[in-house]
CSV table of C-alpha atoms in Angstrom, one decimal:
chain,number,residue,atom,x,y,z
A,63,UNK,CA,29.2,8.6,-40.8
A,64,UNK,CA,25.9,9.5,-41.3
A,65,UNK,CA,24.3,12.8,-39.2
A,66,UNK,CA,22.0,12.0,-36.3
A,67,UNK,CA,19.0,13.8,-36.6
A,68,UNK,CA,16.3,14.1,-34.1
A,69,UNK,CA,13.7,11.8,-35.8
A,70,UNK,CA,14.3,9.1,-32.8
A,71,UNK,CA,12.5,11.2,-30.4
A,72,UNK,CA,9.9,9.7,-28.2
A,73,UNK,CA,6.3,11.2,-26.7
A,74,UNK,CA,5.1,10.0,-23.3
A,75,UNK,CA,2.1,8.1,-22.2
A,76,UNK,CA,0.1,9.1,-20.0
A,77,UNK,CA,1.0,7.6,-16.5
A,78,UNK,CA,3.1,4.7,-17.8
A,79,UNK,CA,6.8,4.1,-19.3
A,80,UNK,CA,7.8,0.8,-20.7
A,81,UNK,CA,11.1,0.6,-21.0
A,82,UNK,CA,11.0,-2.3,-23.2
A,83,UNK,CA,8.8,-0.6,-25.5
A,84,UNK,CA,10.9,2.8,-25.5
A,85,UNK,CA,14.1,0.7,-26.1
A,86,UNK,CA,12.4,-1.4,-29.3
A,87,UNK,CA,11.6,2.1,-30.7
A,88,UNK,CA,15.0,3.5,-30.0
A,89,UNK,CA,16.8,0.5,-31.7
A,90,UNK,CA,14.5,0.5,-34.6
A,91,UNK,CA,14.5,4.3,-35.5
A,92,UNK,CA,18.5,4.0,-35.1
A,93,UNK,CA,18.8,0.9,-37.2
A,94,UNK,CA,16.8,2.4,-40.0
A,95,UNK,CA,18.8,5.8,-39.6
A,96,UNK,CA,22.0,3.5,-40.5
A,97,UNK,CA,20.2,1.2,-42.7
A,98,UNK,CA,21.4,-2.0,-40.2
A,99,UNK,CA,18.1,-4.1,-41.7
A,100,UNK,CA,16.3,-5.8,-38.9
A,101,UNK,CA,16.8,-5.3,-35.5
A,102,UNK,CA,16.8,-7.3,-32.3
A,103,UNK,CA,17.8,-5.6,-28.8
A,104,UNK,CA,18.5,-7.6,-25.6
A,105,UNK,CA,19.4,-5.9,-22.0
A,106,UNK,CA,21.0,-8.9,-19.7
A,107,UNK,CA,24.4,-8.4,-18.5
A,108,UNK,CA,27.2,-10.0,-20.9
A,109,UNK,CA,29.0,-12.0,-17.8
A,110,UNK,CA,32.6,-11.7,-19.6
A,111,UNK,CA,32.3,-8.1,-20.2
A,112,UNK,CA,28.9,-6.5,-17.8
A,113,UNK,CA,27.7,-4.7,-20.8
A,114,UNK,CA,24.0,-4.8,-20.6
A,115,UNK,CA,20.9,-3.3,-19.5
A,116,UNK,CA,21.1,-3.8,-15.5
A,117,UNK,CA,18.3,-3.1,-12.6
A,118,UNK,CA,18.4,-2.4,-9.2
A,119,UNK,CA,15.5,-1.6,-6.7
A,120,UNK,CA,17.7,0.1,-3.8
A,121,UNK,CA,14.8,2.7,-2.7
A,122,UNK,CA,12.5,1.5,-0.1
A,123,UNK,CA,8.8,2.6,-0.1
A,124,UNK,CA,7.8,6.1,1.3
A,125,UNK,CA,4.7,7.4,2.2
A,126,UNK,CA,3.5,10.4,2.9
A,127,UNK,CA,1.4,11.5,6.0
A,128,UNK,CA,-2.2,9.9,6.0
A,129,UNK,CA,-5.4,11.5,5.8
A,130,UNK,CA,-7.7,10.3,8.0
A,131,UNK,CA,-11.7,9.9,7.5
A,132,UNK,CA,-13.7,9.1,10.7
A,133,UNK,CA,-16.7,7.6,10.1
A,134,UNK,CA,-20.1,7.0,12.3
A,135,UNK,CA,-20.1,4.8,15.3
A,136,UNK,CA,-21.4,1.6,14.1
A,137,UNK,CA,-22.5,-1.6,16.3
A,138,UNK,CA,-20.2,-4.3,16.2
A,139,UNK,CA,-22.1,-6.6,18.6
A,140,UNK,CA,-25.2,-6.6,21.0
A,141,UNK,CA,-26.0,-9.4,23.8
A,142,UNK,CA,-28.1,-8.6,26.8
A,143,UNK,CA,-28.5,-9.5,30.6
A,144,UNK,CA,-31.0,-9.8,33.4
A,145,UNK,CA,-31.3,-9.5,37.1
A,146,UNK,CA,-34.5,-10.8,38.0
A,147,UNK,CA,-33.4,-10.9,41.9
A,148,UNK,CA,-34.0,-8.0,44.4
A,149,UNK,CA,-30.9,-7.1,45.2
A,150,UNK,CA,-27.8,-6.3,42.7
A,151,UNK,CA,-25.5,-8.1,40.6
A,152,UNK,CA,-22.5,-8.2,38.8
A,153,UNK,CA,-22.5,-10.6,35.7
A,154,UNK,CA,-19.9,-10.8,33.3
A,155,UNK,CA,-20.3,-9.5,29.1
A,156,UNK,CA,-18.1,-11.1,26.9
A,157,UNK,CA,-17.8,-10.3,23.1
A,158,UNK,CA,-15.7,-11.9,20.4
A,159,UNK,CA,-16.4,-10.5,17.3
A,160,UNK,CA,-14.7,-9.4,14.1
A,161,UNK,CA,-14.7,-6.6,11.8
A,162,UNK,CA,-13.5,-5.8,8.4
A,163,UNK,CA,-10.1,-4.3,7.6
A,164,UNK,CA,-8.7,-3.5,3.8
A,165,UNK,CA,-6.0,-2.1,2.5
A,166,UNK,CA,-5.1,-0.9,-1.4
A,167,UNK,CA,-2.2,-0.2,-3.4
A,168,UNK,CA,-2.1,1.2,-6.9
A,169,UNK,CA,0.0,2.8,-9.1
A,170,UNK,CA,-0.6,6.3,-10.9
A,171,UNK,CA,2.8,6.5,-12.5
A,172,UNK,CA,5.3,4.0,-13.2
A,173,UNK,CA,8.1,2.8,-14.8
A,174,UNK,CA,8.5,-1.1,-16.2
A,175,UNK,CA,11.5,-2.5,-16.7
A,176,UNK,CA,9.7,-4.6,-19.4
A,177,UNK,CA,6.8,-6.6,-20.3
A,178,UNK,CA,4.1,-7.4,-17.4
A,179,UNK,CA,6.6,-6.1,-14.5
A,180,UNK,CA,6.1,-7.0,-10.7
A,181,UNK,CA,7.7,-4.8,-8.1
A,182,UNK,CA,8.6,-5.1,-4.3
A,183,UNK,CA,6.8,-2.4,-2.5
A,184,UNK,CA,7.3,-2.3,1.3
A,185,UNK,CA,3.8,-1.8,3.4
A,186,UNK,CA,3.4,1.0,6.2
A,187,UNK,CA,3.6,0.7,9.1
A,188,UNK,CA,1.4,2.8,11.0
A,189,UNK,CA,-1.7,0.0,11.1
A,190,UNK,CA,1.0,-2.7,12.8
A,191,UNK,CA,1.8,0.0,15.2
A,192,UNK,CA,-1.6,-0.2,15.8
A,193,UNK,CA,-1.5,-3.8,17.3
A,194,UNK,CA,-1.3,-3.9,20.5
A,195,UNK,CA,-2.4,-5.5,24.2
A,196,UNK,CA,-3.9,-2.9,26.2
A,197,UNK,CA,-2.1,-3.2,30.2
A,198,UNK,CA,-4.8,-4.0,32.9
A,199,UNK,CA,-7.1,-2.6,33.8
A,200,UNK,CA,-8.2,-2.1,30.6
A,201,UNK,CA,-10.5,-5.0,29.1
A,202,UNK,CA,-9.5,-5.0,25.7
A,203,UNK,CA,-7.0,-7.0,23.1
A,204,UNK,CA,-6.9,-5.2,19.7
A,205,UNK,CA,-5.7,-6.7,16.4
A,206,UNK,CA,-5.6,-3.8,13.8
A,207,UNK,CA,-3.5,-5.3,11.2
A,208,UNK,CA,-4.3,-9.1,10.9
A,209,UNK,CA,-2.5,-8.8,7.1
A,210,UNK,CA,0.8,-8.1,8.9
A,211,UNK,CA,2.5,-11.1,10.7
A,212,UNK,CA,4.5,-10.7,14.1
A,213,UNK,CA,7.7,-11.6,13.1
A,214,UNK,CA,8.1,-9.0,10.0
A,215,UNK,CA,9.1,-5.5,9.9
A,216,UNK,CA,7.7,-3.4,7.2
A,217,UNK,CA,7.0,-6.7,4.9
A,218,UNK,CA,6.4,-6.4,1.3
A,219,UNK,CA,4.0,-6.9,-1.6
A,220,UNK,CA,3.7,-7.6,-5.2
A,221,UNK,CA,2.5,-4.6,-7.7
A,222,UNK,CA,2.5,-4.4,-11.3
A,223,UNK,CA,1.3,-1.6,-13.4
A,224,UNK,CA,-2.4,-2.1,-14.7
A,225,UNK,CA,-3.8,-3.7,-11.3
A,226,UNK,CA,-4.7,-2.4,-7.8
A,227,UNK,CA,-3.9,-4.6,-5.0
A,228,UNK,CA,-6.1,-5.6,-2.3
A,229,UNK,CA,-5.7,-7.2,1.0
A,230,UNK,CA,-8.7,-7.9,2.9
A,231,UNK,CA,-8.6,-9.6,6.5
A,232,UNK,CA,-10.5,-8.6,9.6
A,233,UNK,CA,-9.4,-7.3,13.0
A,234,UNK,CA,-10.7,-9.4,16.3
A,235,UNK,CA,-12.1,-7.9,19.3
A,236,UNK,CA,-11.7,-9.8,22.3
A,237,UNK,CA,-13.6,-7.5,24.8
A,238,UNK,CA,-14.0,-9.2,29.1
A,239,UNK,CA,-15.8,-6.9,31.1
A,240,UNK,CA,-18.2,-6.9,34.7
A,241,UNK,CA,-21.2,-5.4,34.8
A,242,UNK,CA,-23.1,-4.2,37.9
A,243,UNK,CA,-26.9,-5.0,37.3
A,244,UNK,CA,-29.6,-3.2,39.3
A,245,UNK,CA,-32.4,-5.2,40.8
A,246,UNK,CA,-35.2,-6.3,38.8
A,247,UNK,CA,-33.4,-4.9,35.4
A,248,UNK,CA,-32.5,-6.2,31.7
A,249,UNK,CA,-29.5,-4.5,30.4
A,250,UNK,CA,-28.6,-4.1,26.5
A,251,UNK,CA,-25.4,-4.2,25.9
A,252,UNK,CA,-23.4,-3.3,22.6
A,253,UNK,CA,-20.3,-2.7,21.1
A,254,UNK,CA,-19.5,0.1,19.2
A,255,UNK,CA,-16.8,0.8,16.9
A,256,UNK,CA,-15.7,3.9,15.1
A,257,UNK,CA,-14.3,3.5,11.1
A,258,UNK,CA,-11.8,4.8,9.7
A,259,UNK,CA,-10.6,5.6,6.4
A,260,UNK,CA,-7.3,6.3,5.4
A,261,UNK,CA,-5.5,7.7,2.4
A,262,UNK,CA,-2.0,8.5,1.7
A,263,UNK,CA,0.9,8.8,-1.5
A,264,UNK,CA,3.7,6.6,-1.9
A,265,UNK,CA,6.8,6.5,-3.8
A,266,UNK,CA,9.6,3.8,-5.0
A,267,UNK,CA,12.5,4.2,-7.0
A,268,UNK,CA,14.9,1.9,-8.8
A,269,UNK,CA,17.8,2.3,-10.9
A,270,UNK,CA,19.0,1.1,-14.0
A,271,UNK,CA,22.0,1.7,-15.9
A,272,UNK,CA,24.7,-0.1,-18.0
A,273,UNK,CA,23.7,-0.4,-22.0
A,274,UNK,CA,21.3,-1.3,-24.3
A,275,UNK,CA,22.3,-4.5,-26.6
A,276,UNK,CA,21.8,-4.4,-30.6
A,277,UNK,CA,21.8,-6.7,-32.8
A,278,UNK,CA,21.4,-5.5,-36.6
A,279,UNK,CA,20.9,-8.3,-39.8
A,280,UNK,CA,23.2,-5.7,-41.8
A,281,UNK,CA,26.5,-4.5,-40.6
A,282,UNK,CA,26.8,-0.9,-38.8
A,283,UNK,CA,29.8,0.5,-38.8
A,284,UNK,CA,31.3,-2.7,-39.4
A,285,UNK,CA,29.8,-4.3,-37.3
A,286,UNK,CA,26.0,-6.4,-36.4
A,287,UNK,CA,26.4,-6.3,-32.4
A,288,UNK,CA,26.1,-3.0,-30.8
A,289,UNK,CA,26.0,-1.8,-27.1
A,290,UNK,CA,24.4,2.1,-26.1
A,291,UNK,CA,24.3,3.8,-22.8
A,292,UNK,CA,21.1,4.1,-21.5
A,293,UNK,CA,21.3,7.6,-20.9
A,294,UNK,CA,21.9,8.1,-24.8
A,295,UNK,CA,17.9,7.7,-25.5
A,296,UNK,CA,16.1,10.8,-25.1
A,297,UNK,CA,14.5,10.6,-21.9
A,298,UNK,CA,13.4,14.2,-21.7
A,299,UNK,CA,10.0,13.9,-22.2
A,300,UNK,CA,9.5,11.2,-19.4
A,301,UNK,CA,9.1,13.1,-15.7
A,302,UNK,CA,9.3,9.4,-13.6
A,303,UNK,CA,13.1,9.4,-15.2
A,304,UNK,CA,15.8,10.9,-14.1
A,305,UNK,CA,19.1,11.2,-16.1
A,306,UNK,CA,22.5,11.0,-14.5
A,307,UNK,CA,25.0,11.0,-17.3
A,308,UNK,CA,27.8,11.1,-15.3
A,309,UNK,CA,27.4,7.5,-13.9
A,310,UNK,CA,25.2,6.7,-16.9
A,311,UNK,CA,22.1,6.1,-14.4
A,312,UNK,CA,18.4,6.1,-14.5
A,313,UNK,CA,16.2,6.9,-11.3
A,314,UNK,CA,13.1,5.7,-12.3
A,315,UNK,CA,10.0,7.0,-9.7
A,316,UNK,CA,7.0,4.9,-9.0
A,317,UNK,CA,4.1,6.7,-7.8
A,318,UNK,CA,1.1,5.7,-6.2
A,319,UNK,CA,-1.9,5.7,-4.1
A,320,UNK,CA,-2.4,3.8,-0.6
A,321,UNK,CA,-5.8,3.4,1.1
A,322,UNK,CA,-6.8,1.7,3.8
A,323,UNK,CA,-10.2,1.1,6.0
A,324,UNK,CA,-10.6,-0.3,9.6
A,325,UNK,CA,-12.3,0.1,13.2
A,326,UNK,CA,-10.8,1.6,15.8
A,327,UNK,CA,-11.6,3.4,19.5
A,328,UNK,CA,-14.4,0.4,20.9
A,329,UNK,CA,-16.8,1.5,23.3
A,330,UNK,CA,-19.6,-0.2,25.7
A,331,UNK,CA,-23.2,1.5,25.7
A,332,UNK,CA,-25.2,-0.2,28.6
A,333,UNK,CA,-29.1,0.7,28.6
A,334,UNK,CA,-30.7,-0.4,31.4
A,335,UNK,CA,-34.7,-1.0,31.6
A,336,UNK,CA,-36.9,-2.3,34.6
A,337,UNK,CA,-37.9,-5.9,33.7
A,338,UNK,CA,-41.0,-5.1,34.9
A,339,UNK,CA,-42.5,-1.6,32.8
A,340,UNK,CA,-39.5,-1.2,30.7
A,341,UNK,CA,-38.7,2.4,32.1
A,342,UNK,CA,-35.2,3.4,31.3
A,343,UNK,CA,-33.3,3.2,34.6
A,344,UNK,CA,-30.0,3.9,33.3
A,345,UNK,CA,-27.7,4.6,30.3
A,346,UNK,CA,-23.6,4.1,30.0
A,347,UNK,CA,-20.8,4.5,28.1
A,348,UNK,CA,-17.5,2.9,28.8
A,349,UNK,CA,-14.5,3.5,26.7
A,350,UNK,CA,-12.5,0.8,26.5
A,351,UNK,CA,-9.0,2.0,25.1
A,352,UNK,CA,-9.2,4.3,28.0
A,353,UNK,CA,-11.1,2.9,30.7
A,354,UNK,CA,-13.5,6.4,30.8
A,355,UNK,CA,-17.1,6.1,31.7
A,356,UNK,CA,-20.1,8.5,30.9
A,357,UNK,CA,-23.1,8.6,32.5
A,358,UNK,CA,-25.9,9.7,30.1
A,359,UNK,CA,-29.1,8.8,32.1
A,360,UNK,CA,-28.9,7.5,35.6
A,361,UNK,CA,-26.7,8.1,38.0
């Protein structure tokens, strides 16, 4: 037999592993070092005997704690009223309007399994927590997560290694509220939003284990079909993989970056003018997840 040198060493990329591509190496630097000709590798699972390269994605998606970017109040809507009668009124405002939500996934390390390699990532949750009817009194109903549907818990996406995946939707703002009007008065209404960005890490995992298949055009020791434990490649050099020789396993670690964008704590500001000089008579601010109201001109 011949000595096994260390010429079968591999060097890392940057923030990506093929496996496929470290295998093909690995086959052909050992199939040169025992002068087996040509090479071809395969990693299914022989059914009579489960030798064979084998996957499994067991590790659910984790992410860390977000960081959260507030932006500027921004107008989401404007209608106004009048009260052209002596006395007071109350008139209803009504808004039903949309605004933008978005949410990315990419990865900055990863591991294929081979080739152009989709995986399974499971979405956050916090924006679905979001979601919610506000109890009366208050006059809102907030959608923050359009992307995520009723019925599913923690629902997954697709990902793949040289793309960044984008969702876009929008949330809906179904806003009822009465207004007290003073005599002789046009009132501006508008509602204001606030944005927020938010950024976080994630992290998946899947296994693999069982043993690389080799096929050689010139017998090696005796023979033209080998089978090599996974853990038998030098994986040293590769941080995303973990060796476990003792149950000849690979933990392979998917990193990546989450962001997402959307509005959030809606608000009523209600300027009030005399209809018939334009003097400001009044200016309010009603918070609608909370039902607060501040006076800031008027009484």
């Amino acid at each position: 037999m011949m000595m096994v040198n260390n010429e079968c060493n591999f060097y890392p990329m940057a923030d990506a592993v093929d496996l496929i591509e470290v295998y093909s190496n690995y086959a052909n630097c050992w199939t040169k070092r025992y002068q087996g000709g040509d090479y071809t590798i395969f990693s299914l699972p022989n059914v009579d005997d489960q030798q064979g390269v084998r996957i499994s994605s067991t590790f659910r998606t984790s992410y860390s704690d977000p960081e959260l970017t507030e932006g500027a109040l921004e107008t989401a809507g404007t209608t106004q009223l009048e009260n052209n009668s002596d006395a007071p009124v109350m008139k209803p405002v009504q808004f039903n309007v949309a605004t933008p939500v978005e949410e990315s996934w990419r990865l900055t390390e990863a591991v294929a399994p081979g080739g152009n390699n989709f995986y399974l990532i499971n979405k956050p949750l916090d924006l679905g927590a979001q979601s919610t009817t506000l109890p009366e009194p208050q006059p809102i109903i907030r959608n923050i997560a359009p992307s995520v549907e009723p019925e599913q818990v923690n629902p997954q996406l697709q990902i793949n290694l040289s793309e960044t995946v984008t969702l876009s939707d929008v949330q809906n703002w179904n806003i009822a509220q009465e207004l007290r009007l003073p005599p002789q008065s046009r009132t501006t209404v508008s509602l204001r939003t606030k944005p927020m960005d938010v950024k976080r890490t994630f992290e998946f995992k899947f296994l693999v284990t069982g043993t690389l298949g080799i096929t050689t055009s010139q017998p090696i020791f005796g023979k033209t079909e080998h089978y090599i434990p996974v853990t038998d490649i030098d994986w040293y050099d590769y941080p995303q993989i973990e060796v476990d020789k003792t149950f000849n396993l690979l933990r392979c670690t998917n990193l990546g970056e989450y962001t997402a964008s959307y509005h959030m704590d809606p608000s009523l500001l209600i300027e009030t003018v005399s209809m018939t000089d334009g003097t400001p008579i009044s200016t309010v601010v009603i918070y609608l997840a909370t039902g607060e109201m501040e006076t800031l001109l008027g009484c």
